[in-house]
mmCIF file with all atom_site columns, C-alpha atoms in Angstrom:
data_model
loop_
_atom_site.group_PDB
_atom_site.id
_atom_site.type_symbol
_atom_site.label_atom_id
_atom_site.label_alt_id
_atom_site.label_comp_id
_atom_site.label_asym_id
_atom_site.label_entity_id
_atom_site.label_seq_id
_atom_site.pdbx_PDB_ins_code
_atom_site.Cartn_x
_atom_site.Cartn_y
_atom_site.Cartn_z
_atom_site.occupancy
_atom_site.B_iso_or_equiv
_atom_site.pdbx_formal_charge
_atom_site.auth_seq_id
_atom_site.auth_comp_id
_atom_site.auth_asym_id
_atom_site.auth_atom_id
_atom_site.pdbx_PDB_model_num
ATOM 1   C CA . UNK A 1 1   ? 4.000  26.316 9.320   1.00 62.00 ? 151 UNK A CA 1
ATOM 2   C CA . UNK A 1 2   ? 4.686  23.181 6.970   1.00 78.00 ? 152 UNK A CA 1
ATOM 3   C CA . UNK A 1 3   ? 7.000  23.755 3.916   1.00 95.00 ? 153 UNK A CA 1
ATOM 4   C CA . UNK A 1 4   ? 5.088  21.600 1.922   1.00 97.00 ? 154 UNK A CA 1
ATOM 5   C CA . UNK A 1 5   ? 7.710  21.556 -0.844  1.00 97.00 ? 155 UNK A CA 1
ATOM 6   C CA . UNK A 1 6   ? 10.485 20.027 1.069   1.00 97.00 ? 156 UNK A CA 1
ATOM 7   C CA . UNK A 1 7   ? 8.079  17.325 2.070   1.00 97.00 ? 157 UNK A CA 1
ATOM 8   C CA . UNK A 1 8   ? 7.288  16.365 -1.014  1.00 98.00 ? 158 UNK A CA 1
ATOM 9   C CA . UNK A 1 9   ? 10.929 16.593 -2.449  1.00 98.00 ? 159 UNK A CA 1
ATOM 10  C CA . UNK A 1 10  ? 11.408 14.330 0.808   1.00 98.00 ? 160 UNK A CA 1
ATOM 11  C CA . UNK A 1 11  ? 8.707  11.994 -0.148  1.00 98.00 ? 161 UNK A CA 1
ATOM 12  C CA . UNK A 1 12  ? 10.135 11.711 -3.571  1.00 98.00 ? 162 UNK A CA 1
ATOM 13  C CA . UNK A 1 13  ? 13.731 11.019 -2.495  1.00 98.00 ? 163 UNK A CA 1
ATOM 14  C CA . UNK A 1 14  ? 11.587 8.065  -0.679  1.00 98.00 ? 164 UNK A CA 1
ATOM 15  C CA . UNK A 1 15  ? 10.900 6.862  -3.956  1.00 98.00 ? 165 UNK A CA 1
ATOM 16  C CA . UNK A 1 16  ? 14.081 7.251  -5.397  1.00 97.00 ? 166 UNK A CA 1
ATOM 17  C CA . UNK A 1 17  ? 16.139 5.351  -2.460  1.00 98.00 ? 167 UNK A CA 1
ATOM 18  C CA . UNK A 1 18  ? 17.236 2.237  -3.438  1.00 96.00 ? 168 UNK A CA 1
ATOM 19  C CA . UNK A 1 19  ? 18.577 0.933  -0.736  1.00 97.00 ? 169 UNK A CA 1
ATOM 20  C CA . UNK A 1 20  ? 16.189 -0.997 1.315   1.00 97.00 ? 170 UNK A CA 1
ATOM 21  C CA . UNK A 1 21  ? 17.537 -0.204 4.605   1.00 98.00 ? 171 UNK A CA 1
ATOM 22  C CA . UNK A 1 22  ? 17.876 3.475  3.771   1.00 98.00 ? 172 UNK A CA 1
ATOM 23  C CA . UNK A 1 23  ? 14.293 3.536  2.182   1.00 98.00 ? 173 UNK A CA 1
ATOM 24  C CA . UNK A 1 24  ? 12.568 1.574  5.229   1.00 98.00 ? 174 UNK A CA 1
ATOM 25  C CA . UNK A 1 25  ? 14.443 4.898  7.678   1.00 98.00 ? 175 UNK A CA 1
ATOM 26  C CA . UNK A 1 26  ? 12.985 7.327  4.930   1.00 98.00 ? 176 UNK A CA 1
ATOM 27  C CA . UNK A 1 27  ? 9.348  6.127  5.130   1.00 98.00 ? 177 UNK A CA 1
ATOM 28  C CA . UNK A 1 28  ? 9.659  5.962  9.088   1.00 98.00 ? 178 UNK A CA 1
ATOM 29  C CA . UNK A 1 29  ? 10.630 9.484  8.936   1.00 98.00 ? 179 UNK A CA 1
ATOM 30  C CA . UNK A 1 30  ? 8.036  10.368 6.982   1.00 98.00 ? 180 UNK A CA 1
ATOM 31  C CA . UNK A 1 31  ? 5.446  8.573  7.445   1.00 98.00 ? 181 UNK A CA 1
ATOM 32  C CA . UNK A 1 32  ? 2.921  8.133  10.495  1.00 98.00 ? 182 UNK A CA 1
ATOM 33  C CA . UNK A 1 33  ? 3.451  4.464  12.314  1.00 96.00 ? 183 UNK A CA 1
ATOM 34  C CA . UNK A 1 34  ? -0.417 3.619  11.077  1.00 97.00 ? 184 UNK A CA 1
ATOM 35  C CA . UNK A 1 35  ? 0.106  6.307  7.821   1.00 98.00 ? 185 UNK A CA 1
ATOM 36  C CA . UNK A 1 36  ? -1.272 4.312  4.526   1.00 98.00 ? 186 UNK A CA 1
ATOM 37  C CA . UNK A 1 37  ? -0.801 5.263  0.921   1.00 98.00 ? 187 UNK A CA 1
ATOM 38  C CA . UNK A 1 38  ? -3.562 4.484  -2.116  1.00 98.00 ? 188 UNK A CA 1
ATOM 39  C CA . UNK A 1 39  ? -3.365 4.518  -5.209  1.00 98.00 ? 189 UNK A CA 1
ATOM 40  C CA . UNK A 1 40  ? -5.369 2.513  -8.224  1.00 97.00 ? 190 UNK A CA 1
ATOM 41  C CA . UNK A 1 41  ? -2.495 -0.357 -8.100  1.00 95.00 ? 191 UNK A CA 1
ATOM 42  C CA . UNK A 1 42  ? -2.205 -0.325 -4.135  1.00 97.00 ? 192 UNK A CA 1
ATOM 43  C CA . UNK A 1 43  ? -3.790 0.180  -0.397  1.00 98.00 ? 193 UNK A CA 1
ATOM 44  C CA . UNK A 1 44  ? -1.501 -0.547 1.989   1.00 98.00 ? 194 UNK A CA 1
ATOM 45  C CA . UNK A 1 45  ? -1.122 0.915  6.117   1.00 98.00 ? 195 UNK A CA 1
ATOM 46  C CA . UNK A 1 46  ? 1.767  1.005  7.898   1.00 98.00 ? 196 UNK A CA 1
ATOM 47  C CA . UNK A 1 47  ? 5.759  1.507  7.307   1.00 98.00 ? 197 UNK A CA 1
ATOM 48  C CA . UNK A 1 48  ? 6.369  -1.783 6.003   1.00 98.00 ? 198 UNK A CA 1
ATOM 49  C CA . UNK A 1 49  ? 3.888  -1.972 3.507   1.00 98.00 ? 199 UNK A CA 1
ATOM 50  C CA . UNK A 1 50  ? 4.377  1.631  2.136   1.00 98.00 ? 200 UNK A CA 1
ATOM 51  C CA . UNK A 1 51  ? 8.389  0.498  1.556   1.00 98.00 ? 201 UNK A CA 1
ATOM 52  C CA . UNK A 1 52  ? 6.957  -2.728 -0.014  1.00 98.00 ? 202 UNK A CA 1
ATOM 53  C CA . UNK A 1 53  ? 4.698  -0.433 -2.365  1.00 98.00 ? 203 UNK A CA 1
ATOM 54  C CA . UNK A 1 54  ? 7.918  1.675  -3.639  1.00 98.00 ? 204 UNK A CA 1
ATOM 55  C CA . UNK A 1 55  ? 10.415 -1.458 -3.856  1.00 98.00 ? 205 UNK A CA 1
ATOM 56  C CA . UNK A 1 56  ? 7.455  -2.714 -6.328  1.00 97.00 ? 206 UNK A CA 1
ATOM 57  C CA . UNK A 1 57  ? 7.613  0.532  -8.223  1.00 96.00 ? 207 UNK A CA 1
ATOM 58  C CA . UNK A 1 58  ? 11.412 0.892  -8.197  1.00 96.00 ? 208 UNK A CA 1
ATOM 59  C CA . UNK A 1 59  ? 11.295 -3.621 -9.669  1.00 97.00 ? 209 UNK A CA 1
ATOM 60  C CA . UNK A 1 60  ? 8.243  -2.487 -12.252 1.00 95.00 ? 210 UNK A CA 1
ATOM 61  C CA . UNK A 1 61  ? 10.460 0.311  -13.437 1.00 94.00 ? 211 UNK A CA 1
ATOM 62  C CA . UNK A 1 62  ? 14.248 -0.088 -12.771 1.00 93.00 ? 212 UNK A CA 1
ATOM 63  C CA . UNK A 1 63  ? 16.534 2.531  -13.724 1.00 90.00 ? 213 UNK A CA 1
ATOM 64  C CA . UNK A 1 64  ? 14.126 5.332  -13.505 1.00 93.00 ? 214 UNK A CA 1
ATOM 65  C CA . UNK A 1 65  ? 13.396 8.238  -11.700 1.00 94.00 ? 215 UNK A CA 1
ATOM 66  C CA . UNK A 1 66  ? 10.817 10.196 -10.006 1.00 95.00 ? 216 UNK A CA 1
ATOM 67  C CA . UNK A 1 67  ? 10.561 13.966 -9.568  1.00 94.00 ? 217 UNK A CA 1
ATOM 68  C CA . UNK A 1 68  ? 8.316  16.723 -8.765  1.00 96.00 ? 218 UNK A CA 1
ATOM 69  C CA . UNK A 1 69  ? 5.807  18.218 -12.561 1.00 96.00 ? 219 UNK A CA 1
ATOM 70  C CA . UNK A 1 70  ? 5.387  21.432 -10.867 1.00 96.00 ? 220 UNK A CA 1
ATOM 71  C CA . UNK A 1 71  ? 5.143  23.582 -7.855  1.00 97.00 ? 221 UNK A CA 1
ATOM 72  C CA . UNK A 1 72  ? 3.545  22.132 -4.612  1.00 98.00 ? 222 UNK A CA 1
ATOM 73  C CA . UNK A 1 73  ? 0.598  23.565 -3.219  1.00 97.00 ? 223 UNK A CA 1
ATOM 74  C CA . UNK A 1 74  ? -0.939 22.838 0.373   1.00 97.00 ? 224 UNK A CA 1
ATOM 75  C CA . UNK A 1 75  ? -2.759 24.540 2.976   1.00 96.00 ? 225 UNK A CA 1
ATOM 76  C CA . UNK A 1 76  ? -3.630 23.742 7.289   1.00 96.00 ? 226 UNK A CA 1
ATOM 77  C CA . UNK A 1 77  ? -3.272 19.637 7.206   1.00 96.00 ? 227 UNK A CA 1
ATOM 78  C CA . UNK A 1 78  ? -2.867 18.966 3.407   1.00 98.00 ? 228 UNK A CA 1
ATOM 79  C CA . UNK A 1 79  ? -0.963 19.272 0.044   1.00 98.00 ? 229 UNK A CA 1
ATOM 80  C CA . UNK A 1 80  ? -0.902 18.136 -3.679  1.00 98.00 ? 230 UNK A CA 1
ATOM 81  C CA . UNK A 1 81  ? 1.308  17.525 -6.324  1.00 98.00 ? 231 UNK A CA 1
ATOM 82  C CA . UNK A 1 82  ? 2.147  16.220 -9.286  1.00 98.00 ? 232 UNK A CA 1
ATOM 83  C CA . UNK A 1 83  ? 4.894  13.894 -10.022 1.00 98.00 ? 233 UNK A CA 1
ATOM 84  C CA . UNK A 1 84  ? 6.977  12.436 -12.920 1.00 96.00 ? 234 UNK A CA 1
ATOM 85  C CA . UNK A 1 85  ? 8.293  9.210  -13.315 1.00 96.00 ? 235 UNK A CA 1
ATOM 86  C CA . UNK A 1 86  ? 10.815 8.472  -16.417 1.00 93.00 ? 236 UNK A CA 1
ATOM 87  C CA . UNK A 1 87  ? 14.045 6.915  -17.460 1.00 90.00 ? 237 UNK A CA 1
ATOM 88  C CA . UNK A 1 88  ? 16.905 8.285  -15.224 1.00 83.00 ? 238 UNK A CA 1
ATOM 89  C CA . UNK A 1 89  ? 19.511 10.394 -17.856 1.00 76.00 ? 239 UNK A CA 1
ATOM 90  C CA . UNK A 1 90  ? 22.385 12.516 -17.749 1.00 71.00 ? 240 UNK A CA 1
ATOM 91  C CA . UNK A 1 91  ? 20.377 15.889 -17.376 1.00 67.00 ? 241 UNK A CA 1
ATOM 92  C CA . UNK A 1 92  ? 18.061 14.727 -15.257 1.00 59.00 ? 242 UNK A CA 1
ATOM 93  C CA . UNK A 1 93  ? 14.591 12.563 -15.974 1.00 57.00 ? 243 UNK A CA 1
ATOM 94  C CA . UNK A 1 94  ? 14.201 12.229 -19.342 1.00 69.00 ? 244 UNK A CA 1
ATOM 95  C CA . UNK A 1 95  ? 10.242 12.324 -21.249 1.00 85.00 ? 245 UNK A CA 1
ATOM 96  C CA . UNK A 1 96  ? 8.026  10.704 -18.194 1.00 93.00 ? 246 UNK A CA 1
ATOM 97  C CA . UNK A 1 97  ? 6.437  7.407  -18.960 1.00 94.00 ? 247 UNK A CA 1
ATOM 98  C CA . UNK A 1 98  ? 4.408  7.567  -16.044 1.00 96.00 ? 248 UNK A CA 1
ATOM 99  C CA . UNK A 1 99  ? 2.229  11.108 -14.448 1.00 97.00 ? 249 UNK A CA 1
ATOM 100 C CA . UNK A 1 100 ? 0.465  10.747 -10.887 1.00 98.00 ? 250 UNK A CA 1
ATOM 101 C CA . UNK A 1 101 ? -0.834 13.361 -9.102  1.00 98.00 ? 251 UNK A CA 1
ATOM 102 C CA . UNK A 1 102 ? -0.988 12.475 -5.139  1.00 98.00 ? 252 UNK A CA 1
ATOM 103 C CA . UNK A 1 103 ? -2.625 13.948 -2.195  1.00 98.00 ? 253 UNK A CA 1
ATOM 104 C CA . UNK A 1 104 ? -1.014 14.269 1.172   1.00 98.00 ? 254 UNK A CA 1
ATOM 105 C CA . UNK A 1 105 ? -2.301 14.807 4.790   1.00 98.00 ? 255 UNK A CA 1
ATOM 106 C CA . UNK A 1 106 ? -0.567 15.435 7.602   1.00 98.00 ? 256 UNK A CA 1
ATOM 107 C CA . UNK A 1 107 ? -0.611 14.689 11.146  1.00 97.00 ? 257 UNK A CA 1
ATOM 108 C CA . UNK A 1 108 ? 0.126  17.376 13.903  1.00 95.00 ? 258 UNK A CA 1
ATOM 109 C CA . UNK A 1 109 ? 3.297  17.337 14.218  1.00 94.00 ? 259 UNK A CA 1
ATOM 110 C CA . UNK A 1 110 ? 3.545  17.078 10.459  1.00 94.00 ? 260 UNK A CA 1
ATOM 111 C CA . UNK A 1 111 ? 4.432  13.516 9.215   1.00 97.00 ? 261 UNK A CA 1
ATOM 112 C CA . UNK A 1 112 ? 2.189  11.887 6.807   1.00 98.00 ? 262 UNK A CA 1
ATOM 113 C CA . UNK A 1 113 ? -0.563 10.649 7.295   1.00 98.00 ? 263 UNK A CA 1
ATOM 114 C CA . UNK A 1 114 ? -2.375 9.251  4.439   1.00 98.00 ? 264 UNK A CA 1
ATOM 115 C CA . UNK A 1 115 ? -1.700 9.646  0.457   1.00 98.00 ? 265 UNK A CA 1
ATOM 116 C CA . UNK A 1 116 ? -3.948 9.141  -2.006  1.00 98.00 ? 266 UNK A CA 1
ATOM 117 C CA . UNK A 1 117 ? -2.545 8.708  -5.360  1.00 98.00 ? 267 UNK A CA 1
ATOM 118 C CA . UNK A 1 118 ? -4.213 9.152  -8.913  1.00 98.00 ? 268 UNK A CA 1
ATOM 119 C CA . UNK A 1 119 ? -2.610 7.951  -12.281 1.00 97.00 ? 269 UNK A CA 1
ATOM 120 C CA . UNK A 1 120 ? -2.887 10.426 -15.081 1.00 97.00 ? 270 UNK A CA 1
ATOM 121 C CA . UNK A 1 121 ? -0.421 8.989  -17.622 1.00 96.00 ? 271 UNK A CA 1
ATOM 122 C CA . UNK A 1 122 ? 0.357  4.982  -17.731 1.00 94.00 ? 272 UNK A CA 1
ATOM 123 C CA . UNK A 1 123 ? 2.317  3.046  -20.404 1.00 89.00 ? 273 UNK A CA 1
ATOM 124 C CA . UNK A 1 124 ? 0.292  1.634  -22.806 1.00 82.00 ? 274 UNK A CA 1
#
């Protein structure tokens, strides 16, 4: 049975990791070799171009942070959640500038497959 919390607070430590060598072993754990992600900004396949996607993030918005908006909910081959992305601060994330919500399927033996990302909040 997939704990489909801990993947997603593993998928959003991806995010987080700054280092590129560390990030490229996080997305290679996670991902699928031929896994892709989506979202409005980017559709990209494969474990290069997924760590290209967050190093773009990570340059677009540096010094901020991504976490989990709520509790994680999946069933058989999929999950959903919705994530936070704001300036990093003592407490934690502070007030998110940026909402997504992202969809998640899994392969067998349970790495990601595919994610399909939605933006519900974007800087003006």
């Amino acid at each position: 049975m997939t704990d489909y919390t801990a993947l997603a607070e593993r998928y959003v430590a991806a995010w987080n990791e700054r280092d590129a060598e560390a990030r490229a072993k996080a997305v290679a754990e996670l991902w699928a070799e031929d896994g892709g992600y989506t979202d409005p900004l980017a559709a990209v396949t494969g474990h290069d171009g997924i760590a290209a996607v967050i190093a773009g993030a990570q340059d677009m918005f540096p010094g901020f942070v991504f976490t989990l908006g709520g509790p994680v909910d999946g069933h058989h081959d999929i999950a959903r959640f919705t994530w936070h992305l704001g300036p990093e601060s003592p407490g934690g994330a502070a007030e998110p500038v940026v909402i997504g919500f992202d969809v998640v399927t899994l392969t067998e033996d349970g790495r990601i497959r595919d994610v399909y990302g939605f933006l519900d909040k974007v800087p003006a």
